[in-house]
Short mmCIF file of C-alpha atoms and ligand atoms in Angstrom, two decimals:
data_model
loop_
_atom_site.label_atom_id
_atom_site.label_comp_id
_atom_site.label_asym_id
_atom_site.label_seq_id
_atom_site.Cartn_x
_atom_site.Cartn_y
_atom_site.Cartn_z
CA MET A 21 55.24 -35.72 -24.89
CA LEU A 22 53.88 -32.24 -25.42
CA SER A 23 50.60 -33.39 -26.91
CA ASN A 24 50.04 -35.66 -23.88
CA ALA A 25 50.36 -32.63 -21.69
CA LEU A 26 47.62 -30.76 -23.50
CA SER A 27 44.69 -30.34 -21.19
CA GLU A 28 41.36 -31.96 -21.90
CA HIS A 29 39.56 -28.81 -23.09
CA ARG A 30 41.73 -28.80 -26.19
CA ILE A 31 39.61 -31.65 -27.56
CA SER A 32 37.63 -30.56 -30.58
CA LEU A 33 33.90 -31.07 -31.01
CA ASP A 34 34.39 -34.14 -33.20
CA GLY A 35 36.22 -35.81 -30.30
CA ARG A 36 39.71 -35.67 -31.79
CA ARG A 37 42.56 -33.99 -29.93
CA ARG A 38 43.42 -30.64 -31.45
CA ILE A 39 46.85 -29.05 -30.97
CA PRO A 40 46.42 -25.30 -30.49
CA TYR A 41 48.49 -22.99 -32.67
CA VAL A 42 50.24 -21.54 -29.56
CA ALA A 43 51.65 -25.02 -28.89
CA VAL A 44 52.99 -25.24 -32.45
CA LEU A 45 54.44 -21.75 -32.10
CA ALA A 46 56.08 -22.60 -28.75
CA PHE A 47 57.53 -25.81 -30.15
CA GLY A 48 58.92 -23.93 -33.19
CA LEU A 49 60.38 -21.27 -30.90
CA ALA A 50 62.07 -23.92 -28.72
CA LEU A 51 63.63 -25.53 -31.81
CA GLY A 52 64.76 -22.08 -33.06
CA ILE A 53 66.41 -21.26 -29.74
CA PHE A 54 68.04 -24.69 -29.71
CA PHE A 55 69.42 -24.17 -33.21
CA VAL A 56 70.82 -20.68 -32.47
CA HIS A 57 72.20 -21.81 -29.11
CA SER A 58 73.89 -24.95 -30.52
CA PHE A 59 75.16 -23.85 -33.92
CA VAL A 60 75.10 -20.04 -34.31
CA SER A 61 76.16 -18.29 -31.11
CA ASN A 62 76.69 -19.23 -27.52
CA ARG A 63 78.22 -15.92 -26.57
CA PHE A 64 75.08 -14.83 -24.67
CA ALA A 65 72.84 -16.83 -22.34
CA VAL A 66 70.54 -17.68 -25.27
CA GLY A 67 68.95 -20.43 -23.19
CA VAL A 68 67.23 -17.74 -21.12
CA LEU A 69 64.83 -17.31 -24.06
CA TYR A 70 63.26 -20.70 -23.18
CA VAL A 71 61.47 -18.71 -20.44
CA VAL A 72 59.13 -17.49 -23.20
CA VAL A 73 58.36 -21.08 -24.21
CA VAL A 74 57.55 -22.02 -20.60
CA VAL A 75 55.25 -18.99 -20.18
CA MET A 76 53.48 -19.81 -23.46
CA SER A 77 52.92 -23.39 -22.32
CA VAL A 78 50.66 -22.14 -19.48
CA SER A 79 47.94 -21.36 -21.99
CA PHE A 80 47.69 -24.87 -23.42
CA CYS A 81 49.18 -27.23 -20.79
CA SER A 82 48.12 -28.61 -17.46
CA ARG A 83 50.44 -28.24 -14.45
CA ARG A 84 52.30 -31.42 -15.28
CA GLY A 85 52.54 -30.31 -18.89
CA VAL A 86 54.23 -27.04 -17.90
CA LEU A 87 56.75 -28.98 -15.81
CA ALA A 88 57.38 -31.30 -18.77
CA VAL A 89 57.92 -28.33 -21.09
CA ALA A 90 60.36 -26.81 -18.56
CA ALA A 91 62.29 -30.10 -18.32
CA PHE A 92 62.34 -30.31 -22.13
CA CYS A 93 63.76 -26.76 -22.37
CA MET A 94 66.39 -27.46 -19.71
CA ALA A 95 67.44 -30.61 -21.56
CA LEU A 96 67.76 -28.61 -24.82
CA THR A 97 69.88 -26.01 -22.94
CA VAL A 98 72.28 -28.67 -21.67
CA ILE A 99 72.45 -30.42 -25.09
CA SER A 100 73.20 -27.05 -26.77
CA PHE A 101 75.89 -26.42 -24.18
CA ILE A 102 77.51 -29.82 -24.92
CA ILE A 103 77.26 -29.34 -28.68
CA SER A 104 78.61 -25.78 -28.69
CA ASP A 105 81.25 -25.96 -26.00
CA GLY A 106 82.21 -29.58 -25.44
CA PRO A 107 84.71 -30.79 -24.67
CA ASN A 108 86.29 -27.47 -23.39
CA TYR A 109 83.63 -26.57 -20.86
CA SER A 110 85.01 -23.09 -20.22
CA GLU A 111 83.89 -21.27 -17.07
CA ASP A 112 82.15 -18.60 -19.11
CA TYR A 113 79.98 -21.13 -20.93
CA ILE A 114 79.21 -23.04 -17.74
CA ALA A 115 78.09 -19.79 -16.05
CA ARG A 116 75.80 -18.92 -19.01
CA CYS A 117 74.33 -22.42 -18.93
CA ILE A 118 73.65 -22.15 -15.20
CA VAL A 119 72.03 -18.70 -15.64
CA SER A 120 69.75 -20.12 -18.36
CA LEU A 121 68.77 -23.15 -16.24
CA PHE A 122 68.12 -20.88 -13.24
CA ALA A 123 65.94 -18.52 -15.31
CA ILE A 124 63.92 -21.45 -16.69
CA SER A 125 63.42 -22.85 -13.16
CA VAL A 126 62.21 -19.50 -11.75
CA ALA A 127 59.88 -18.96 -14.72
CA THR A 128 58.50 -22.47 -14.25
CA VAL A 129 57.73 -21.93 -10.57
CA LEU A 130 55.98 -18.62 -11.34
CA ALA A 131 54.11 -20.07 -14.31
CA VAL A 132 52.83 -23.06 -12.29
CA ARG A 133 51.73 -20.75 -9.47
CA MET A 134 49.98 -18.41 -11.91
CA GLN A 135 48.30 -21.38 -13.52
CA SER A 136 46.94 -22.76 -10.24
CA VAL A 137 45.48 -19.33 -9.41
CA THR A 138 43.84 -19.23 -12.83
CA VAL A 139 42.46 -22.75 -12.40
CA ALA A 140 41.08 -21.87 -8.96
CA LEU A 141 39.42 -18.74 -10.34
CA ARG A 142 38.00 -20.66 -13.28
CA SER A 143 36.53 -23.35 -11.05
CA GLN A 144 35.02 -20.67 -8.80
CA ALA A 145 33.46 -19.04 -11.84
CA GLU A 146 32.17 -22.44 -12.95
CA LEU A 147 30.43 -22.75 -9.57
CA LEU A 148 28.28 -19.79 -10.58
CA ASP A 149 26.91 -21.96 -13.36
CA LEU A 150 25.52 -24.40 -10.81
CA THR A 151 23.23 -21.87 -9.19
CA HIS A 152 19.63 -21.47 -10.34
CA GLU A 153 20.08 -17.73 -10.01
CA THR A 154 20.70 -15.63 -13.07
CA ILE A 155 24.07 -13.94 -12.72
CA PHE A 156 25.94 -11.71 -15.10
CA VAL A 157 28.73 -9.21 -14.81
CA ARG A 158 29.07 -6.02 -16.79
CA ALA A 159 31.77 -3.42 -16.94
CA MET A 160 31.02 0.16 -15.92
CA ASP A 161 30.03 0.93 -19.53
CA ASP A 162 27.42 -1.88 -19.27
CA ILE A 163 29.30 -4.22 -21.60
CA ILE A 164 28.60 -7.81 -20.51
CA THR A 165 31.77 -9.68 -19.48
CA TYR A 166 30.30 -12.73 -17.78
CA TRP A 167 26.99 -14.58 -18.33
CA ASN A 168 26.16 -17.71 -16.33
CA ARG A 169 24.06 -20.70 -17.34
CA GLY A 170 21.08 -19.36 -15.34
CA ALA A 171 21.18 -16.22 -17.51
CA GLU A 172 21.30 -18.37 -20.65
CA GLU A 173 18.22 -20.27 -19.47
CA LEU A 174 16.21 -17.24 -18.37
CA TYR A 175 16.98 -14.88 -21.22
CA GLY A 176 17.61 -17.43 -23.98
CA TRP A 177 20.87 -15.98 -25.33
CA PRO A 178 23.98 -18.22 -25.24
CA ARG A 179 27.07 -16.83 -23.55
CA GLU A 180 29.09 -16.27 -26.72
CA LYS A 181 26.29 -14.13 -28.23
CA VAL A 182 26.06 -11.70 -25.30
CA ILE A 183 29.66 -11.16 -24.21
CA GLY A 184 30.65 -7.70 -25.41
CA GLN A 185 27.06 -6.43 -25.77
CA VAL A 186 25.48 -3.59 -23.78
CA SER A 187 23.18 -5.32 -21.30
CA HIS A 188 20.25 -2.88 -21.26
CA HIS A 189 20.24 -2.57 -25.05
CA LEU A 190 20.28 -6.32 -25.48
CA MET A 191 17.45 -6.91 -23.01
CA GLN A 192 15.58 -3.60 -23.58
CA THR A 193 15.56 -3.17 -19.80
CA ARG A 194 12.78 -1.11 -18.20
CA PHE A 195 14.03 0.49 -14.99
CA PRO A 196 11.79 1.50 -12.07
CA ALA A 197 13.57 4.88 -11.83
CA PRO A 198 15.88 6.87 -14.13
CA ARG A 199 19.06 4.86 -14.75
CA GLU A 200 21.26 7.73 -13.62
CA ARG A 201 19.55 7.70 -10.22
CA ILE A 202 19.99 3.95 -9.86
CA LEU A 203 23.68 4.20 -10.80
CA ALA A 204 24.18 7.06 -8.35
CA GLU A 205 22.69 4.90 -5.56
CA LEU A 206 24.89 1.98 -6.60
CA LEU A 207 28.02 4.14 -6.51
CA LEU A 208 27.03 5.55 -3.14
CA ASN A 209 26.03 2.34 -1.33
CA GLY A 210 27.87 -0.27 -3.36
CA ARG A 211 24.57 -2.07 -4.00
CA TRP A 212 21.10 -1.61 -5.45
CA GLU A 213 17.92 -3.70 -5.39
CA GLY A 214 14.76 -3.31 -7.40
CA GLU A 215 12.40 -4.73 -9.97
CA LEU A 216 13.37 -4.71 -13.64
CA VAL A 217 11.57 -5.79 -16.77
CA HIS A 218 13.78 -7.43 -19.41
CA ILE A 219 12.83 -8.74 -22.84
CA ASN A 220 14.14 -12.24 -23.51
CA ARG A 221 15.37 -13.66 -26.81
CA ASP A 222 11.81 -14.74 -27.76
CA GLY A 223 10.52 -11.20 -27.21
CA ALA A 224 8.65 -12.08 -24.01
CA GLU A 225 8.74 -9.81 -20.96
CA VAL A 226 10.57 -11.17 -17.93
CA THR A 227 10.07 -9.40 -14.60
CA VAL A 228 12.95 -9.92 -12.21
CA ALA A 229 13.91 -8.97 -8.68
CA SER A 230 17.36 -7.64 -9.41
CA ARG A 231 20.29 -7.12 -7.04
CA TRP A 232 23.36 -5.24 -8.17
CA SER A 233 26.72 -5.22 -6.41
CA LEU A 234 29.59 -2.95 -7.30
CA GLN A 235 33.14 -4.25 -7.61
CA ARG A 236 35.98 -1.82 -6.92
CA ASP A 237 39.70 -2.11 -7.57
CA ALA A 238 42.43 -1.70 -4.94
CA ARG A 239 42.25 2.09 -5.29
CA GLY A 240 38.49 2.06 -4.79
CA ALA A 241 37.60 2.88 -8.38
CA PRO A 242 34.46 1.04 -9.61
CA THR A 243 35.34 -1.67 -12.13
CA ALA A 244 32.32 -3.90 -12.64
CA ILE A 245 28.72 -4.58 -11.66
CA LEU A 246 27.51 -8.04 -10.65
CA GLU A 247 23.79 -8.40 -11.39
CA THR A 248 21.79 -11.25 -9.83
CA ASP A 249 18.24 -11.64 -11.14
CA THR A 250 15.39 -13.78 -9.78
CA ASP A 251 12.50 -14.43 -12.11
CA ILE A 252 9.28 -13.16 -10.50
CA THR A 253 7.20 -13.01 -13.70
CA ALA A 254 4.73 -15.67 -12.52
CA ALA A 255 4.47 -14.17 -9.03
CA LYS A 256 3.91 -10.75 -10.58
CA GLN A 257 1.15 -12.08 -12.83
CA ALA A 258 -0.50 -13.80 -9.86
CA GLN A 259 -0.23 -10.53 -7.92
CA ASP A 260 -1.88 -8.63 -10.79
CA THR A 261 -4.69 -11.19 -11.00
CA LEU A 262 -5.18 -10.93 -7.23
CA ALA A 263 -5.20 -7.13 -7.40
CA LYS A 264 -7.85 -7.30 -10.16
CA ALA A 265 -9.96 -9.72 -8.10
CA GLN A 266 -9.62 -7.44 -5.07
CA ALA A 267 -10.60 -4.41 -7.13
CA LYS A 268 -13.72 -6.27 -8.33
CA LEU A 269 -14.59 -7.26 -4.79
CA ALA A 270 -14.00 -3.69 -3.63
CA HIS A 271 -16.35 -2.51 -6.35
CA VAL A 272 -19.07 -4.96 -5.34
CA THR A 273 -18.89 -3.92 -1.68
CA ARG A 274 -18.74 -0.26 -2.67
CA VAL A 275 -21.97 -0.67 -4.60
CA ALA A 276 -23.43 -2.56 -1.61
CA THR A 277 -22.44 0.34 0.69
CA LEU A 278 -24.03 2.78 -1.73
CA GLY A 279 -27.16 0.64 -1.50
CA GLU A 280 -27.12 1.13 2.28
CA LEU A 281 -26.80 4.87 1.76
CA THR A 282 -29.62 5.13 -0.80
CA ALA A 283 -31.90 7.15 1.47
CA SER A 284 -29.17 9.65 2.29
CA ILE A 285 -28.05 9.92 -1.31
CA ALA A 286 -31.62 10.41 -2.57
CA HIS A 287 -31.96 13.18 -0.02
CA GLU A 288 -28.65 14.75 -1.09
CA VAL A 289 -29.93 14.94 -4.67
CA ASN A 290 -33.51 15.76 -3.79
CA GLN A 291 -32.71 18.72 -1.62
CA PRO A 292 -31.08 20.85 -4.32
CA LEU A 293 -33.76 19.77 -6.80
CA ALA A 294 -36.46 20.94 -4.40
CA GLY A 295 -34.46 24.17 -3.98
CA ILE A 296 -34.43 24.65 -7.75
CA VAL A 297 -38.21 24.18 -7.95
CA THR A 298 -38.87 26.60 -5.06
CA ASN A 299 -36.54 29.23 -6.51
CA GLY A 300 -38.04 28.73 -9.98
CA GLU A 301 -41.53 29.34 -8.62
CA ALA A 302 -40.30 32.45 -6.76
CA CYS A 303 -38.77 33.71 -10.01
CA LEU A 304 -42.09 33.34 -11.82
CA ARG A 305 -43.86 35.25 -9.03
CA TRP A 306 -41.33 38.10 -9.09
CA LEU A 307 -41.48 38.27 -12.87
CA GLY A 308 -45.33 38.23 -12.77
CA ARG A 309 -45.54 41.37 -10.66
CA ASP A 310 -46.57 44.70 -12.23
CA GLU A 311 -43.04 45.83 -11.63
CA PRO A 312 -40.85 42.72 -12.08
CA GLN A 313 -38.27 42.37 -9.26
CA TYR A 314 -35.18 41.69 -11.36
CA GLY A 315 -32.82 41.85 -8.39
CA GLU A 316 -34.79 39.08 -6.61
CA VAL A 317 -35.02 37.11 -9.83
CA ARG A 318 -31.24 37.31 -10.31
CA ALA A 319 -30.62 36.12 -6.72
CA ALA A 320 -33.08 33.22 -7.15
CA VAL A 321 -31.49 32.15 -10.45
CA THR A 322 -28.05 32.27 -8.79
CA ARG A 323 -29.36 29.95 -6.04
CA MET A 324 -30.85 27.67 -8.69
CA ILE A 325 -27.48 27.44 -10.46
CA SER A 326 -25.67 26.63 -7.23
CA ASP A 327 -28.34 23.99 -6.32
CA GLY A 328 -27.99 22.50 -9.80
CA ARG A 329 -24.23 22.32 -9.38
CA ARG A 330 -24.60 20.69 -5.95
CA ALA A 331 -26.89 17.98 -7.34
CA SER A 332 -24.60 17.37 -10.29
CA GLU A 333 -21.58 17.13 -7.94
CA VAL A 334 -23.33 14.47 -5.86
CA ILE A 335 -24.23 12.51 -8.98
CA LYS A 336 -20.69 12.84 -10.29
CA ARG A 337 -19.29 11.37 -7.06
CA LEU A 338 -21.86 8.60 -7.05
CA ARG A 339 -21.04 7.67 -10.61
CA ALA A 340 -17.35 7.55 -9.75
CA LEU A 341 -18.05 5.29 -6.77
CA ALA A 342 -20.39 3.03 -8.72
CA LYS A 343 -18.12 2.77 -11.75
CA ASN A 344 -16.11 -0.39 -12.10
CA GLY A 345 -13.00 1.20 -13.53
CA GLU A 346 -9.35 0.32 -13.23
CA PRO A 347 -7.75 1.86 -10.11
CA GLN A 348 -6.03 5.10 -11.06
CA GLN A 349 -3.02 6.31 -9.11
CA VAL A 350 -3.06 10.08 -8.86
CA THR A 351 -1.53 12.63 -6.53
CA LEU A 352 -4.20 13.73 -4.06
CA ASN A 353 -4.77 15.50 -0.80
CA LEU A 354 -6.42 13.29 1.83
CA ASN A 355 -8.25 16.32 3.23
CA ASP A 356 -10.11 16.60 -0.11
CA VAL A 357 -10.97 12.90 -0.04
CA ILE A 358 -12.32 13.29 3.51
CA SER A 359 -14.40 16.34 2.53
CA GLU A 360 -15.81 14.58 -0.54
CA SER A 361 -16.74 11.52 1.54
CA LEU A 362 -18.37 13.68 4.21
CA ALA A 363 -20.37 15.49 1.53
CA LEU A 364 -21.89 12.16 0.48
CA MET A 365 -22.57 11.26 4.11
CA HIS A 366 -24.10 14.62 5.03
CA ARG A 367 -27.62 13.36 5.50
CA GLU A 368 -26.41 10.23 7.34
CA ILE A 369 -24.64 12.40 9.90
CA ILE A 370 -27.78 14.47 10.51
CA SER A 371 -30.19 11.54 10.62
CA HIS A 372 -27.99 9.67 13.12
CA ARG A 373 -27.77 12.85 15.21
CA VAL A 374 -24.04 12.57 15.49
CA ALA A 375 -21.94 15.48 16.74
CA LEU A 376 -19.23 15.71 14.10
CA GLU A 377 -15.81 17.23 14.67
CA VAL A 378 -13.55 17.60 11.65
CA ASP A 379 -9.96 18.55 12.36
CA LEU A 380 -7.93 18.56 9.15
CA ALA A 381 -4.26 19.52 9.16
CA PRO A 382 -3.61 22.54 6.97
CA ASP A 383 -0.88 22.02 4.34
CA LEU A 384 -1.23 18.24 4.55
CA PRO A 385 1.31 16.73 2.14
CA VAL A 386 -0.13 14.92 -0.84
CA VAL A 387 -0.21 11.15 -1.20
CA ARG A 388 -0.43 8.97 -4.27
CA GLY A 389 -3.47 6.80 -4.61
CA ASP A 390 -6.81 5.95 -6.15
CA ARG A 391 -9.34 8.59 -5.15
CA VAL A 392 -12.37 6.30 -5.34
CA GLN A 393 -10.75 3.52 -3.31
CA LEU A 394 -9.60 5.91 -0.58
CA GLN A 395 -13.10 7.43 -0.48
CA GLN A 396 -14.42 3.92 -0.08
CA VAL A 397 -12.18 3.36 2.94
CA ILE A 398 -13.34 6.57 4.63
CA ILE A 399 -17.02 5.96 3.84
CA ASN A 400 -16.72 2.39 5.16
CA LEU A 401 -15.17 3.56 8.41
CA LEU A 402 -17.82 6.28 8.77
CA VAL A 403 -20.72 3.88 8.07
CA ASN A 404 -19.31 1.43 10.63
CA ALA A 405 -18.98 4.22 13.18
CA PHE A 406 -22.60 5.34 12.64
CA GLN A 407 -23.83 1.78 12.91
CA ALA A 408 -21.82 1.23 16.09
CA MET A 409 -23.12 4.45 17.65
CA ALA A 410 -26.74 3.57 16.85
CA SER A 411 -26.76 1.57 20.09
CA VAL A 412 -25.77 4.49 22.35
CA ALA A 413 -27.90 7.44 23.46
CA GLU A 414 -28.17 10.25 20.89
CA ALA A 415 -26.60 12.79 23.22
CA ARG A 416 -23.44 10.71 23.45
CA ARG A 417 -22.91 10.17 19.76
CA ALA A 418 -19.73 11.93 18.74
CA LEU A 419 -17.49 11.36 15.77
CA CYS A 420 -14.12 12.97 15.29
CA ILE A 421 -12.16 12.81 12.06
CA VAL A 422 -8.59 14.05 12.08
CA SER A 423 -5.81 14.25 9.49
CA ARG A 424 -2.21 14.83 10.49
CA LEU A 425 1.34 14.65 9.28
CA LEU A 426 2.62 11.68 11.28
CA THR A 427 6.32 11.64 10.47
CA SER A 428 8.33 13.42 7.83
CA ARG A 429 7.23 10.64 5.48
CA GLU A 430 3.70 9.65 6.46
CA VAL A 431 0.24 11.09 6.87
CA VAL A 432 -2.42 9.64 9.13
CA VAL A 433 -6.22 9.81 9.14
CA THR A 434 -7.99 8.96 12.41
CA ILE A 435 -11.73 8.32 12.88
CA ARG A 436 -12.81 8.15 16.52
CA ASP A 437 -16.36 7.30 17.55
CA SER A 438 -18.19 7.00 20.85
CA GLY A 439 -19.90 3.69 20.17
CA PRO A 440 -19.62 0.52 22.25
CA GLY A 441 -15.96 0.06 21.26
CA ILE A 442 -14.17 -3.14 20.31
CA ALA A 443 -13.97 -6.21 22.53
CA ALA A 444 -10.35 -7.24 23.12
CA ILE A 445 -11.08 -10.67 21.67
CA ASP A 446 -12.33 -9.16 18.38
CA GLU A 447 -9.48 -6.71 17.88
CA ALA A 448 -7.25 -9.19 16.05
CA ARG A 449 -10.09 -10.47 13.82
CA LEU A 450 -11.66 -7.18 12.74
CA PHE A 451 -9.81 -7.00 9.44
CA THR A 452 -10.23 -10.63 8.44
CA ALA A 453 -12.78 -11.39 5.74
CA PHE A 454 -16.28 -12.45 6.82
CA PHE A 455 -15.82 -11.35 10.44
CA SER A 456 -18.96 -9.55 11.51
CA THR A 457 -20.86 -9.09 14.75
CA LYS A 458 -23.87 -7.65 12.89
CA SER A 459 -26.84 -9.90 12.15
CA ASP A 460 -26.95 -8.69 8.55
CA GLY A 461 -23.21 -7.95 8.24
CA MET A 462 -21.11 -9.34 5.41
CA GLY A 463 -17.82 -8.82 7.24
CA MET A 464 -16.03 -7.65 4.10
CA GLY A 465 -15.84 -3.88 4.70
CA LEU A 466 -12.77 -3.74 6.94
CA SER A 467 -10.98 -6.53 5.09
CA ILE A 468 -11.35 -4.55 1.86
CA CYS A 469 -10.24 -1.37 3.62
CA ARG A 470 -7.09 -3.20 4.66
CA SER A 471 -6.31 -4.52 1.18
CA ILE A 472 -6.84 -1.04 -0.28
CA ILE A 473 -4.56 0.61 2.28
CA ASP A 474 -1.95 -2.17 1.94
CA ALA A 475 -1.97 -1.72 -1.84
CA HIS A 476 -1.24 1.97 -1.24
CA GLY A 477 1.84 1.03 0.79
CA GLY A 478 0.13 2.02 4.04
CA HIS A 479 -1.22 0.46 7.20
CA ILE A 480 -4.66 0.41 8.87
CA SER A 481 -5.37 -0.39 12.51
CA ALA A 482 -8.13 -0.26 15.11
CA SER A 483 -8.10 0.12 18.85
CA ALA A 484 -10.53 0.58 21.71
CA ASN A 485 -10.63 4.10 23.16
CA ASN A 486 -9.65 4.80 26.74
CA GLY A 487 -13.18 6.03 27.21
CA PRO A 488 -16.15 4.72 25.23
CA GLY A 489 -15.86 3.96 21.54
CA ALA A 490 -13.28 2.83 19.00
CA THR A 491 -10.60 4.51 16.94
CA PHE A 492 -9.67 3.46 13.42
CA GLN A 493 -6.68 4.97 11.72
CA PHE A 494 -4.81 4.52 8.50
CA ILE A 495 -1.35 5.72 7.58
CA LEU A 496 -0.20 6.40 4.02
CA PRO A 497 3.27 7.28 2.75
CA MET A 498 3.65 10.83 1.50
CA HIS A 499 4.03 11.14 -2.24
CA GLY A 500 7.72 10.90 -3.08
CA SER A 501 8.68 8.96 0.06
CA GLU A 502 7.52 5.55 -1.27
CA ALA A 503 10.79 4.71 -3.01
CA ALA A 504 12.94 6.10 -0.20
P1 LIG B 620 -19.65 -5.57 8.59
O1 LIG B 620 -19.89 -4.11 8.73
O2 LIG B 620 -20.38 -6.19 7.43
O3 LIG B 620 -19.87 -6.35 9.88
P2 LIG B 620 -16.89 -4.86 8.55
O4 LIG B 620 -15.71 -5.61 8.02
O5 LIG B 620 -17.07 -3.49 8.06
O6 LIG B 620 -18.12 -5.78 8.21
O7 LIG B 620 -16.81 -4.84 10.12
C1 LIG B 620 -16.47 -6.03 10.82
C2 LIG B 620 -16.82 -5.91 12.27
O8 LIG B 620 -15.96 -4.96 12.91
C3 LIG B 620 -18.19 -5.39 12.55
O9 LIG B 620 -19.18 -6.42 12.47
C4 LIG B 620 -18.06 -4.85 13.98
O10 LIG B 620 -18.16 -5.89 14.90
C5 LIG B 620 -16.63 -4.37 14.02
N1 LIG B 620 -16.55 -2.91 13.88
C6 LIG B 620 -16.28 -2.22 12.78
N2 LIG B 620 -16.28 -0.89 13.01
C7 LIG B 620 -16.54 -0.74 14.33
C8 LIG B 620 -16.68 0.39 15.20
N3 LIG B 620 -16.54 1.64 14.77
N4 LIG B 620 -16.96 0.13 16.51
C9 LIG B 620 -17.10 -1.12 16.95
N5 LIG B 620 -16.99 -2.23 16.18
C10 LIG B 620 -16.72 -2.04 14.90
#
């Protein structure tokens, strides 16, 4: 009878039914109680001890099995009562028998209720195995307590191998911020989201979008962390490939822009070189006099050194712009990037006879970005502005470049020109690739500016001025505010 009541998960791997040792123990205990009750002593309500047998049966029996065990124990109680007290049936003995039967009934009701709660919880937990998401639970000391099938598939470790292990040791997790900071945020908000890199059982890197939720007990104390991971390794790789392709394209257009600026650049280099020659000749003259003019010579040599430095600076910037290197994220001040770009465009500004106004905010907070790419954005916007203003009278050509702190988290750079402005119909298409209104335009400049600014976590936009001309502006997050 008991073995029939054993639930189906007691079947061993070879298909044969296996009786768990708890069942054997419970059966032995029931027989022991029966023996003591019937033949040794009936002075106490010994039958009450069957409660233990009923409670033990919960771990190896189904609901019907528990009821069967309870009925079996009650029957043994009554048989013991008949054996030990029949045919007297004293009141004392009857009372003890009733107490025992009552205790067994109450224990049975509680045991069945407890079992149905456990079954419900188990089936809910089994539901988590159906999801494609990777879900695991860890205690506050990061010991894994639950590992669903999705986690087995993604990370390769079977459940029984990981339970009890420290999650971030097992998966050599790389966190986007110090772990203490992440945990502090989790404790504060009850949840955390971010990108993690785990190492799976085969040693391969798995990038996941991870969401953590904190479980608290009735008193509000944190008890466990539920981590749900979505594999974004492929998307991440595609993103990296796209970023590399964009960087290559940016490089090509940068070189093309430099080609457009050749005359200005040649002038920028030529001017200090000519200065060096002139000062060198002056030096020779002052040295050739009967009384060499050392003071003049020293001043001329000083000018030669500064001219030499100027030329080498220009060449250094050009080499940086022409180089096809990996983008490098550094902390930089946008005012410096603007000044460096303007230095390269010096001649362009003069030859286009543009009235330039530069209004840079003092103490502008730093941003994080690639210096060359941000220079490319500014140069692109400036070149476009010059080209646009070529069609208006020289006296009306004005360009204003402004940097400001926009909010407590963002800085903004604005470039306003006095050209023909932007037609309303074109406004939405300006930043799309291959859109150009110029006969020889490629239409890639603004689209690349947008991908550069987007990659920096910022935003670029254009609008027609109230008066003549157009305004382009880009906003970048201040360094340190990106993760906030
Ligand atoms: P391209 O310069 O090769 O045309 P861009 O992507 O740099 O490519 O510019 C796309 C188009 O945006 C330009 O053809 C022009 O019509 C418009 N545009 C860009 N800057 C300005 C500006 N400052 N004023 C008016 N129109 C502009």
